[in-house]
Short mmCIF file of C-alpha atoms in Angstrom, two decimals:
data_model
loop_
_atom_site.label_atom_id
_atom_site.label_comp_id
_atom_site.label_asym_id
_atom_site.label_seq_id
_atom_site.Cartn_x
_atom_site.Cartn_y
_atom_site.Cartn_z
CA UNK A 2 92.22 110.06 102.59
CA UNK A 3 89.61 111.25 105.06
CA UNK A 4 86.94 109.50 107.07
CA UNK A 5 83.29 109.68 106.03
CA UNK A 6 81.42 112.29 108.06
CA UNK A 7 78.22 110.91 109.65
CA UNK A 8 74.98 112.57 108.68
CA UNK A 9 72.80 114.66 110.98
CA UNK A 10 75.44 115.99 113.36
CA UNK A 11 74.40 118.94 115.54
CA UNK A 12 76.35 122.20 115.40
CA UNK A 13 77.10 122.04 119.12
CA UNK A 14 77.31 119.15 121.58
CA UNK A 15 75.62 120.24 124.80
CA UNK A 16 75.33 119.02 128.36
CA UNK A 17 72.25 117.19 129.61
CA UNK A 18 71.05 118.25 133.05
CA UNK A 19 67.75 117.47 134.72
CA UNK A 20 66.14 116.30 131.49
CA UNK A 21 67.22 119.26 129.33
CA UNK A 22 70.08 119.96 126.95
CA UNK A 23 72.04 122.93 128.25
CA UNK A 24 75.00 125.05 127.23
CA UNK A 25 77.80 125.80 129.68
CA UNK A 26 77.10 128.39 132.34
CA UNK A 27 80.26 130.17 131.20
CA UNK A 28 79.33 129.90 127.53
CA UNK A 29 82.67 128.23 126.85
CA UNK A 30 83.10 125.64 124.11
CA UNK A 31 86.01 123.59 122.79
CA UNK A 32 86.95 122.21 119.38
CA UNK A 33 86.62 118.52 118.59
CA UNK A 34 89.04 117.15 115.99
CA UNK A 35 88.53 114.41 113.44
CA UNK A 36 91.59 112.08 113.73
CA UNK A 37 92.16 111.33 110.04
CA UNK A 38 92.77 115.03 109.24
CA UNK A 39 92.98 116.73 112.67
CA UNK A 40 90.48 119.27 111.39
CA UNK A 41 87.82 120.77 113.69
CA UNK A 42 84.48 119.21 112.80
CA UNK A 43 82.25 120.21 115.72
CA UNK A 44 82.10 122.34 118.86
CA UNK A 45 81.34 120.99 122.32
CA UNK A 46 80.16 122.75 125.45
CA UNK A 47 83.00 123.00 127.98
CA UNK A 48 81.66 122.37 131.47
CA UNK A 49 82.98 123.74 134.73
CA UNK A 50 82.07 123.80 138.40
CA UNK A 51 78.74 125.54 137.83
CA UNK A 52 77.62 122.93 135.33
CA UNK A 53 78.67 120.11 137.63
CA UNK A 54 76.78 121.79 140.48
CA UNK A 55 73.62 121.85 138.37
CA UNK A 56 74.03 118.23 137.24
CA UNK A 57 74.70 116.96 140.76
CA UNK A 58 71.71 118.91 142.08
CA UNK A 59 69.47 117.30 139.45
CA UNK A 60 70.87 113.84 140.25
CA UNK A 61 70.49 114.42 143.99
CA UNK A 62 66.86 115.52 143.62
CA UNK A 63 66.12 112.48 141.46
CA UNK A 64 67.75 110.25 144.06
CA UNK A 65 66.21 111.80 147.17
CA UNK A 66 62.75 112.58 145.84
CA UNK A 67 62.31 110.57 142.64
CA UNK A 68 61.03 107.05 142.06
CA UNK A 69 64.14 105.45 140.57
CA UNK A 70 65.95 104.24 143.74
CA UNK A 71 62.70 102.77 145.10
CA UNK A 72 61.51 100.82 142.07
CA UNK A 73 61.29 97.07 142.27
CA UNK A 74 64.18 95.32 140.50
CA UNK A 75 61.88 94.08 137.75
CA UNK A 76 60.68 97.63 137.07
CA UNK A 77 64.22 98.96 136.75
CA UNK A 78 65.11 95.96 134.60
CA UNK A 79 62.34 96.83 132.13
CA UNK A 80 63.89 100.27 131.61
CA UNK A 81 67.36 98.74 131.18
CA UNK A 82 66.00 96.36 128.55
CA UNK A 83 64.44 99.33 126.76
CA UNK A 84 67.81 101.12 126.86
CA UNK A 85 69.46 98.04 125.34
CA UNK A 86 66.88 97.90 122.57
CA UNK A 87 67.37 101.60 121.84
CA UNK A 88 71.13 101.14 121.68
CA UNK A 89 70.88 98.25 119.22
CA UNK A 90 68.43 100.17 117.06
CA UNK A 91 71.18 102.77 116.54
CA UNK A 92 73.81 100.18 115.62
CA UNK A 93 74.94 101.60 112.29
CA UNK A 94 74.61 105.23 113.38
CA UNK A 95 76.63 104.58 116.50
CA UNK A 96 79.38 102.79 114.58
CA UNK A 97 79.70 105.69 112.15
CA UNK A 98 79.92 108.26 114.94
CA UNK A 99 82.34 106.19 117.02
CA UNK A 100 84.63 105.54 114.06
CA UNK A 101 84.61 109.13 112.85
CA UNK A 102 85.14 110.66 116.29
CA UNK A 103 87.73 108.27 117.77
CA UNK A 104 89.54 106.94 114.68
CA UNK A 105 88.43 103.40 115.45
CA UNK A 106 88.27 101.24 112.29
CA UNK A 107 84.64 100.90 111.23
CA UNK A 108 84.87 97.09 111.14
CA UNK A 109 85.74 97.17 114.86
CA UNK A 110 83.29 99.96 115.74
CA UNK A 111 80.38 97.87 114.44
CA UNK A 112 80.54 95.61 117.46
CA UNK A 113 80.25 98.42 120.01
CA UNK A 114 76.44 98.75 119.98
CA UNK A 115 75.98 95.03 120.56
CA UNK A 116 78.43 95.01 123.46
CA UNK A 117 76.91 98.14 124.99
CA UNK A 118 73.40 96.67 124.74
CA UNK A 119 74.60 93.42 126.28
CA UNK A 120 75.92 95.33 129.30
CA UNK A 121 72.43 96.69 130.01
CA UNK A 122 70.72 93.34 129.48
CA UNK A 123 73.27 91.58 131.66
CA UNK A 124 72.75 93.88 134.64
CA UNK A 125 68.99 93.90 134.13
CA UNK A 126 69.05 90.12 134.46
CA UNK A 127 71.38 90.33 137.44
CA UNK A 128 69.24 92.62 139.60
CA UNK A 129 66.16 90.45 139.04
CA UNK A 130 68.05 87.28 140.02
CA UNK A 131 70.08 88.85 142.83
CA UNK A 132 69.96 87.13 146.23
CA UNK A 133 71.01 88.87 149.42
CA UNK A 134 72.28 87.04 152.48
CA UNK A 135 70.37 86.09 155.63
CA UNK A 136 71.85 84.46 158.74
CA UNK A 137 70.22 82.65 161.68
CA UNK A 138 71.30 82.28 165.27
CA UNK A 139 68.56 79.78 166.28
CA UNK A 140 66.34 81.09 169.03
CA UNK A 141 68.37 84.26 169.36
CA UNK A 142 68.61 86.34 166.22
CA UNK A 143 67.91 86.62 162.51
CA UNK A 144 70.21 88.81 160.46
CA UNK A 145 69.74 89.92 156.89
CA UNK A 146 71.28 92.30 154.36
CA UNK A 147 69.27 95.29 153.18
CA UNK A 148 70.75 96.42 149.88
CA UNK A 149 70.29 100.10 148.97
CA UNK A 150 71.64 102.26 146.14
CA UNK A 151 74.63 104.27 147.28
CA UNK A 152 73.56 107.65 145.88
CA UNK A 153 74.82 109.95 143.15
CA UNK A 154 77.52 108.29 141.03
CA UNK A 155 80.14 110.29 139.16
CA UNK A 156 81.26 108.39 136.04
CA UNK A 157 84.41 109.51 134.23
CA UNK A 158 85.06 107.57 131.04
CA UNK A 159 87.97 107.24 128.57
CA UNK A 160 88.28 108.01 124.88
CA UNK A 161 89.01 104.48 123.67
CA UNK A 162 85.76 102.70 122.68
CA UNK A 163 83.96 105.51 124.54
CA UNK A 164 80.33 104.47 124.07
CA UNK A 165 80.91 100.89 125.18
CA UNK A 166 82.99 102.06 128.16
CA UNK A 167 80.20 104.45 129.15
CA UNK A 168 77.70 101.59 129.04
CA UNK A 169 79.98 99.50 131.26
CA UNK A 170 79.54 102.11 134.02
CA UNK A 171 76.03 103.35 133.32
CA UNK A 172 74.40 99.91 133.30
CA UNK A 173 75.36 98.73 136.83
CA UNK A 174 74.97 102.22 138.31
CA UNK A 175 71.42 102.54 137.00
CA UNK A 176 70.61 98.91 137.76
CA UNK A 177 71.57 99.48 141.39
CA UNK A 178 69.21 102.45 141.65
CA UNK A 179 71.83 105.18 141.65
CA UNK A 180 71.46 108.43 139.76
CA UNK A 181 74.45 109.49 137.67
CA UNK A 182 76.52 112.33 136.30
CA UNK A 183 78.56 111.19 133.30
CA UNK A 184 81.69 113.09 132.24
CA UNK A 185 82.72 111.73 128.81
CA UNK A 186 86.27 112.05 127.50
CA UNK A 187 86.87 115.39 125.83
CA UNK A 188 88.65 113.84 122.82
CA UNK A 189 85.57 111.77 121.88
CA UNK A 190 82.28 113.39 122.96
CA UNK A 191 80.25 112.62 119.84
CA UNK A 192 78.75 109.21 120.54
CA UNK A 193 77.84 110.20 124.12
CA UNK A 194 75.24 112.52 122.61
CA UNK A 195 73.24 109.41 121.70
CA UNK A 196 72.67 108.59 125.38
CA UNK A 197 70.32 111.56 125.70
CA UNK A 198 67.81 110.31 123.15
CA UNK A 199 68.30 106.71 124.27
CA UNK A 200 67.50 107.45 127.93
CA UNK A 201 64.50 109.58 127.00
CA UNK A 202 63.18 106.96 124.61
CA UNK A 203 63.54 104.23 127.25
CA UNK A 204 61.54 106.22 129.80
CA UNK A 205 64.28 106.85 132.37
CA UNK A 206 62.91 109.35 134.92
CA UNK A 207 64.11 112.95 134.66
CA UNK A 208 67.34 113.68 136.50
CA UNK A 209 68.48 110.07 136.82
CA UNK A 210 70.93 110.48 133.92
CA UNK A 211 72.94 113.69 133.57
CA UNK A 212 75.96 114.45 131.41
CA UNK A 213 78.53 117.24 131.52
CA UNK A 214 81.18 117.55 128.82
CA UNK A 215 84.53 119.14 129.48
CA UNK A 216 88.13 118.69 130.49
CA UNK A 217 89.46 116.64 133.36
CA UNK A 218 91.00 119.61 135.13
CA UNK A 219 87.69 121.51 135.09
CA UNK A 220 84.57 119.35 134.81
CA UNK A 221 86.25 116.15 136.00
CA UNK A 222 87.93 117.81 138.96
CA UNK A 223 84.71 119.49 140.05
CA UNK A 224 82.84 116.18 139.85
CA UNK A 225 85.44 114.32 141.91
CA UNK A 226 85.53 116.98 144.64
CA UNK A 227 81.78 117.62 144.81
CA UNK A 228 80.29 116.96 148.24
CA UNK A 229 77.01 115.82 146.66
CA UNK A 230 78.66 112.92 144.80
CA UNK A 231 78.81 109.66 146.74
CA UNK A 232 81.09 107.58 144.54
CA UNK A 233 83.45 107.90 141.57
CA UNK A 234 84.10 105.33 138.88
CA UNK A 235 87.05 106.29 136.71
CA UNK A 236 88.78 104.65 133.77
CA UNK A 237 91.94 106.29 132.49
CA UNK A 238 95.65 106.55 132.98
CA UNK A 239 97.46 105.93 136.25
CA UNK A 240 98.73 109.45 137.01
CA UNK A 241 95.20 110.87 136.75
CA UNK A 242 93.94 108.02 138.91
CA UNK A 243 96.41 108.93 141.65
CA UNK A 244 95.16 112.53 141.59
CA UNK A 245 91.53 111.38 141.78
CA UNK A 246 92.40 109.07 144.67
CA UNK A 247 93.76 112.05 146.63
CA UNK A 248 90.85 114.33 145.71
CA UNK A 249 88.23 111.79 146.81
CA UNK A 250 89.74 111.57 150.31
CA UNK A 251 88.32 114.79 151.84
CA UNK A 252 84.73 113.71 151.11
CA UNK A 253 85.39 109.99 151.72
CA UNK A 254 83.95 108.92 148.38
CA UNK A 255 83.83 105.31 147.33
CA UNK A 256 86.15 104.74 144.36
CA UNK A 257 86.61 102.25 141.57
CA UNK A 258 89.50 102.94 139.21
CA UNK A 259 90.65 100.97 136.18
CA UNK A 260 93.96 102.48 135.18
CA UNK A 261 96.85 101.82 132.83
CA UNK A 262 98.40 98.56 131.75
CA UNK A 263 101.56 97.08 130.29
CA UNK A 264 100.28 93.57 129.94
CA UNK A 265 102.68 90.67 129.27
CA UNK A 266 102.03 87.69 127.05
CA UNK A 267 104.32 84.81 128.06
CA UNK A 268 104.82 82.46 125.12
CA UNK A 269 106.48 79.17 125.99
CA UNK A 270 108.21 76.96 123.43
CA UNK A 271 105.48 74.30 123.72
CA UNK A 272 102.70 76.75 122.80
CA UNK A 273 100.56 76.62 119.67
CA UNK A 274 102.66 79.23 117.89
CA UNK A 275 100.20 79.91 115.08
CA UNK A 276 97.43 80.60 117.58
CA UNK A 277 99.75 82.72 119.72
CA UNK A 278 100.71 84.80 116.70
CA UNK A 279 97.10 85.39 115.72
CA UNK A 280 96.03 86.26 119.24
CA UNK A 281 98.91 88.54 120.21
CA UNK A 282 98.76 90.43 116.90
CA UNK A 283 95.07 91.04 117.50
CA UNK A 284 95.68 91.77 121.19
CA UNK A 285 98.01 94.69 120.56
CA UNK A 286 96.89 96.09 117.19
CA UNK A 287 93.09 95.93 117.43
CA UNK A 288 91.47 99.21 118.49
CA UNK A 289 94.60 100.93 117.07
CA UNK A 290 96.54 99.60 120.06
CA UNK A 291 94.59 102.03 122.25
CA UNK A 292 93.43 99.44 124.77
CA UNK A 293 94.34 99.01 128.42
CA UNK A 294 94.57 95.22 128.19
CA UNK A 295 96.78 95.17 125.08
CA UNK A 296 99.44 92.45 125.13
CA UNK A 297 102.10 95.08 124.56
CA UNK A 298 105.01 93.04 126.02
CA UNK A 299 105.66 89.68 124.39
CA UNK A 300 107.95 87.45 126.44
CA UNK A 301 109.05 84.61 124.17
CA UNK A 302 111.07 81.52 125.18
CA UNK A 303 114.47 81.53 123.52
CA UNK A 304 114.07 78.23 121.65
CA UNK A 305 111.39 79.77 119.45
CA UNK A 306 112.38 83.44 119.80
CA UNK A 307 114.07 84.14 116.45
CA UNK A 308 111.40 82.35 114.43
CA UNK A 309 108.59 84.02 116.38
CA UNK A 310 110.06 87.51 115.93
CA UNK A 311 110.52 86.99 112.19
CA UNK A 312 106.99 85.72 111.71
CA UNK A 313 105.49 88.42 113.94
CA UNK A 314 107.29 91.20 112.06
CA UNK A 315 106.25 89.75 108.72
CA UNK A 316 102.60 89.72 109.77
CA UNK A 317 102.80 93.22 111.27
CA UNK A 318 104.12 94.63 108.00
CA UNK A 319 101.03 93.32 106.22
CA UNK A 320 98.52 94.95 108.58
CA UNK A 321 96.46 97.41 106.58
CA UNK A 322 96.58 100.99 107.85
CA UNK A 323 93.91 103.26 106.42
CA UNK A 324 91.06 105.67 107.10
CA UNK A 325 88.58 104.65 109.78
CA UNK A 326 85.65 104.43 107.38
CA UNK A 327 87.34 101.88 105.09
CA UNK A 328 85.98 98.41 106.00
CA UNK A 329 89.34 96.86 105.04
CA UNK A 330 91.29 98.98 107.53
CA UNK A 331 92.84 97.12 110.45
CA UNK A 332 94.67 100.07 112.08
CA UNK A 333 93.27 103.56 111.59
CA UNK A 334 94.06 107.01 112.99
CA UNK A 335 95.08 107.47 116.62
CA UNK A 336 92.56 109.52 118.53
CA UNK A 337 94.18 112.96 118.78
CA UNK A 338 97.36 114.77 117.68
CA UNK A 339 98.45 115.17 121.31
CA UNK A 340 98.27 111.44 121.87
CA UNK A 341 99.82 110.73 118.48
CA UNK A 342 102.82 112.90 119.33
CA UNK A 343 103.25 111.01 122.59
CA UNK A 344 103.19 107.63 120.84
CA UNK A 345 105.67 108.84 118.21
CA UNK A 346 107.99 110.04 120.98
CA UNK A 347 107.99 106.50 122.37
CA UNK A 348 108.76 105.12 118.91
CA UNK A 349 111.83 107.35 118.72
CA UNK A 350 112.86 106.32 122.23
CA UNK A 351 112.45 102.68 121.23
CA UNK A 352 114.77 103.09 118.28
CA UNK A 353 117.57 103.92 120.72
CA UNK A 354 116.69 101.12 123.15
CA UNK A 355 115.96 98.08 120.98
CA UNK A 356 115.88 96.64 117.48
CA UNK A 357 113.11 97.94 115.23
CA UNK A 358 111.87 95.09 113.04
CA UNK A 359 108.62 96.54 111.65
CA UNK A 360 106.88 99.87 111.33
CA UNK A 361 107.99 102.88 113.30
CA UNK A 362 106.87 105.33 110.63
CA UNK A 363 103.88 106.94 108.96
CA UNK A 364 102.32 105.09 106.00
CA UNK A 365 103.39 106.80 102.78
CA UNK A 366 99.83 106.92 101.42
CA UNK A 367 98.53 108.78 104.50
CA UNK A 368 100.40 112.10 104.65
CA UNK A 369 98.05 113.73 107.18
CA UNK A 370 96.23 112.57 110.27
CA UNK A 371 97.39 110.44 113.19
CA UNK A 372 98.60 107.33 111.40
CA UNK A 373 101.35 104.90 112.38
CA UNK A 374 102.30 101.58 110.85
CA UNK A 375 102.16 98.53 113.12
CA UNK A 376 105.42 98.82 115.03
CA UNK A 377 107.50 95.96 116.45
CA UNK A 378 110.61 96.23 118.63
CA UNK A 379 112.69 93.13 119.38
CA UNK A 380 115.46 92.40 121.89
CA UNK A 381 113.93 94.90 124.29
CA UNK A 382 115.76 95.05 127.64
CA UNK A 383 113.72 94.96 130.84
CA UNK A 384 114.79 98.45 131.87
CA UNK A 385 113.85 100.05 128.55
CA UNK A 386 111.15 102.71 128.70
CA UNK A 387 109.20 100.98 125.94
CA UNK A 388 109.18 97.86 128.15
CA UNK A 389 108.23 99.68 131.36
CA UNK A 390 105.84 102.44 130.30
CA UNK A 391 102.37 102.33 128.77
CA UNK A 392 102.45 103.58 125.16
CA UNK A 393 98.77 103.00 124.27
CA UNK A 394 99.32 102.69 120.55
CA UNK A 395 100.17 100.09 117.87
CA UNK A 396 103.61 99.35 119.35
CA UNK A 397 104.82 96.05 120.80
CA UNK A 398 108.01 95.11 122.67
CA UNK A 399 109.38 91.54 122.33
CA UNK A 400 111.87 90.14 124.84
CA UNK A 401 113.41 86.65 125.13
CA UNK A 402 113.51 84.49 128.26
CA UNK A 403 115.09 81.15 129.10
CA UNK A 404 113.34 79.82 132.22
CA UNK A 405 109.93 80.06 133.80
CA UNK A 406 111.39 82.00 136.71
CA UNK A 407 112.91 84.52 134.32
CA UNK A 408 109.60 84.89 132.49
CA UNK A 409 107.80 85.61 135.75
CA UNK A 410 110.42 88.13 136.81
CA UNK A 411 110.08 89.95 133.49
CA UNK A 412 106.28 89.82 133.62
CA UNK A 413 106.06 91.25 137.14
CA UNK A 414 108.87 93.81 136.92
CA UNK A 415 106.66 96.78 135.95
CA UNK A 416 104.43 99.10 137.98
CA UNK A 417 101.29 97.85 136.24
CA UNK A 418 99.20 94.75 136.85
CA UNK A 419 96.03 94.75 134.77
CA UNK A 420 96.03 91.76 132.41
CA UNK A 421 98.38 88.96 131.38
CA UNK A 422 98.38 86.12 128.88
CA UNK A 423 100.04 82.69 129.09
CA UNK A 424 100.64 80.47 126.07
CA UNK A 425 101.59 76.83 126.70
CA UNK A 426 100.29 73.32 126.06
CA UNK A 427 101.28 72.26 129.61
CA UNK A 428 98.17 72.67 131.76
CA UNK A 429 100.02 72.48 135.07
CA UNK A 430 102.52 75.10 133.97
CA UNK A 431 99.72 77.32 132.66
CA UNK A 432 97.94 77.41 136.02
CA UNK A 433 101.12 77.67 138.08
CA UNK A 434 102.45 80.60 136.05
CA UNK A 435 99.06 82.33 135.96
CA UNK A 436 98.78 82.20 139.75
CA UNK A 437 102.18 83.85 140.18
CA UNK A 438 101.65 86.72 137.76
CA UNK A 439 100.88 90.03 139.46
CA UNK A 440 97.79 91.03 137.54
CA UNK A 441 94.06 91.29 138.08
CA UNK A 442 93.26 89.05 135.10
CA UNK A 443 95.05 86.26 133.23
CA UNK A 444 94.02 84.56 130.01
CA UNK A 445 95.49 81.17 129.11
CA UNK A 446 95.87 80.45 125.39
CA UNK A 447 93.60 83.35 124.44
CA UNK A 448 93.35 87.11 124.10
CA UNK A 449 90.89 88.89 126.39
CA UNK A 450 87.56 87.24 125.68
CA UNK A 451 85.47 88.21 128.71
CA UNK A 452 82.70 86.63 130.69
CA UNK A 453 80.72 89.56 132.15
CA UNK A 454 80.23 87.66 135.42
CA UNK A 455 83.95 87.67 136.24
CA UNK A 456 85.87 90.39 138.11
CA UNK A 457 87.49 93.10 136.01
CA UNK A 458 90.26 95.21 137.50
CA UNK A 459 93.96 95.45 138.15
CA UNK A 460 96.55 95.49 140.91
CA UNK A 461 99.52 97.76 141.61
CA UNK A 462 99.41 100.81 139.33
CA UNK A 463 96.56 99.40 137.24
CA UNK A 464 93.68 100.14 139.50
CA UNK A 465 91.72 100.10 142.71
CA UNK A 466 88.76 97.79 143.22
CA UNK A 467 87.09 95.40 140.84
CA UNK A 468 83.90 95.54 138.83
CA UNK A 469 82.07 92.91 136.80
CA UNK A 470 79.02 90.87 137.70
CA UNK A 471 77.84 91.19 141.29
CA UNK A 472 81.00 93.13 142.16
CA UNK A 473 79.70 96.04 140.12
CA UNK A 474 76.39 96.00 141.96
CA UNK A 475 78.22 95.87 145.28
CA UNK A 476 80.23 98.96 144.35
CA UNK A 477 77.09 100.98 143.58
CA UNK A 478 75.20 99.65 146.63
CA UNK A 479 75.19 99.97 150.39
CA UNK A 480 74.83 96.62 152.13
CA UNK A 481 73.17 97.36 155.43
CA UNK A 482 73.06 94.63 158.10
CA UNK A 483 69.71 94.32 159.92
CA UNK A 484 69.64 92.33 163.18
CA UNK A 485 66.31 91.05 164.61
CA UNK A 486 66.20 89.70 168.14
CA UNK A 487 64.15 86.51 168.64
CA UNK A 488 64.72 85.90 172.35
CA UNK A 489 65.93 87.52 175.49
CA UNK A 490 69.04 89.63 175.08
CA UNK A 491 71.46 89.02 177.93
CA UNK A 492 72.86 92.37 178.89
CA UNK A 493 75.26 93.25 181.66
CA UNK A 494 73.27 95.78 183.67
CA UNK A 495 75.58 98.73 184.13
CA UNK A 496 74.57 100.91 187.06
CA UNK A 497 72.13 98.34 188.46
CA UNK A 498 72.44 96.28 191.65
CA UNK A 499 71.82 92.66 192.27
CA UNK A 500 73.05 91.12 189.04
CA UNK A 501 75.21 88.01 189.20
CA UNK A 502 78.50 86.94 187.73
CA UNK A 503 76.54 84.65 185.37
CA UNK A 504 75.91 87.51 182.96
CA UNK A 505 77.72 86.76 179.70
CA UNK A 506 79.55 90.04 179.69
CA UNK A 507 80.18 92.54 176.95
CA UNK A 508 78.78 91.75 173.55
CA UNK A 509 77.27 88.38 174.32
CA UNK A 510 77.42 85.30 172.12
CA UNK A 511 78.57 85.86 168.60
CA UNK A 512 80.05 89.29 169.22
#
C-alpha cells in the first residue's frame, strides 16, 4: 500500500536566493525518498558553502540596504497577515505534500496549515502591540529601550512537521525585521518549496527570505560558521546541537536551540485514568511518535500500575497503522529508512531490557516502507537504554513507582529536560511536583496544548534559550539602551585643579 502522490510536483527542488530559484553551484543533487515505499520520487539541489555564501549575501544586502528592517511594525504586520492568508489558501495542497514527504498521517497533516498561519498572525499582532521599556530618574535622566532587528538569521529546521516548524522560526524572525536563510531538513524538503510562492505572493521584499537545501554537514555547517550570519535558531537532536554550539563560538553568534526530549508523564493513583490513557496514547503515538515533546516515559503509581499497563497495551494494539494518505490511519510510515532502522534497533534493545506488551514488529499488511506497530514496553528499569535515550518513534516505556519522591527521581534521572506531564486530582501535589521536575515545560492533566504566548524550550540536554511570545522577538532583536541627560552631570574632573571632595565620585547616582 503506497501513499497518494500529490499533483504538480516539480522535477527538481531548487534553492531560493535573492528572489530567484537556483540550482547548486556544484550542480549536486540528492534523492528524496517517499516513506511508504522508500522509493526515490524527486531530486533536490544539494547546497554547499558557495550556495550559503550567495544566500547570506542576498540576506545581508536586504538587511543593510533594503526596506524590511526599517518598516513600521504595522507595515511588516500587513505582510505577515498576507503570508498567513497564502498559507491557509494552500491548506489541502500543503497537507498532501507534508503527508507524502514525511509519512505523517493525512488526518494529522491537515492541521499544519492552520497552525503555520496562526504563527504568522500571532507575531503580526505581537509586533503591533509591543511595548518597550522607559525609565525615569526625575530631574536627571530618561532612559529608554531602542529595539532593532539583530541581522541575518540562520534557521535550521527538523523533518517532523517540517512546514509548521519552519513557520515557528520564520514568523518571529521576519516580524522582528530580520532577513533569513532557511535550511530545511534534507529528509523532508518538499513542503518548504511552498514558501517561495507564498513569500512572493505576500509581497515580501527580495532577499528577505532565502532558502538553501542540503545536508547538515555541508549546507548546515556552512550556515552556522558563516561570518555574515548573526544568529542561529536550530531544532534537532542533542548531539547536533552540541556541535552547533561549538561552531557558533568563533563568530559569537546568538543561539536558540530546541533539542531532544525523553519526557515523563507521572500518573498518580488519584488521577482520572481514562483521561490519562487517552492523553498519553495521543502524546506518544501522534505524529508517528516523531515528536520532541512525546510522553515517551510513563511513570505509573504502583496501586494502578497493572491495570494501567493492561489497558494501555490493549489500546495500543488497536491503533491503526496504514499508509499516510488513508484518513483512517493513526500511525503511518516513519520518515526515512535510516531513522526507521535506528528505531527498530531500539525495539530490539528493549526486548532484552524490559517486557514487551504490545507491538515491536512490522504490520503484516505493510510488507514495505517504514512501518512499526505501536510498541509498549513495561517494567522498564531506570538504567535501561529505552528509558534513558530518545527513540523518536511510536515506542513507550512504562515504569512503576511507589512514592512521590521516587517518581521525581525517575522523572529527573535522564539527560533531557524538555517537557513533562503530571496526572493527579490533588491540586497541591500537582503544583508541587511540577515545580520540582527538571524540564522547561510541564502540563498538568493534559498533553501539550500550547498557548503561543508562553515560553517554549528545555533545560539540560534539551536546549538552550527559550522562544514563544515576546521571548521570540527578544531573540531576534537587539535591545539598545538609550540614556538622555536632563540635568547637570556631576563628573569627577580628572586632571583638573580646584575641585572639592563633594564630587560624587565614579559613576554617580544610579551607577
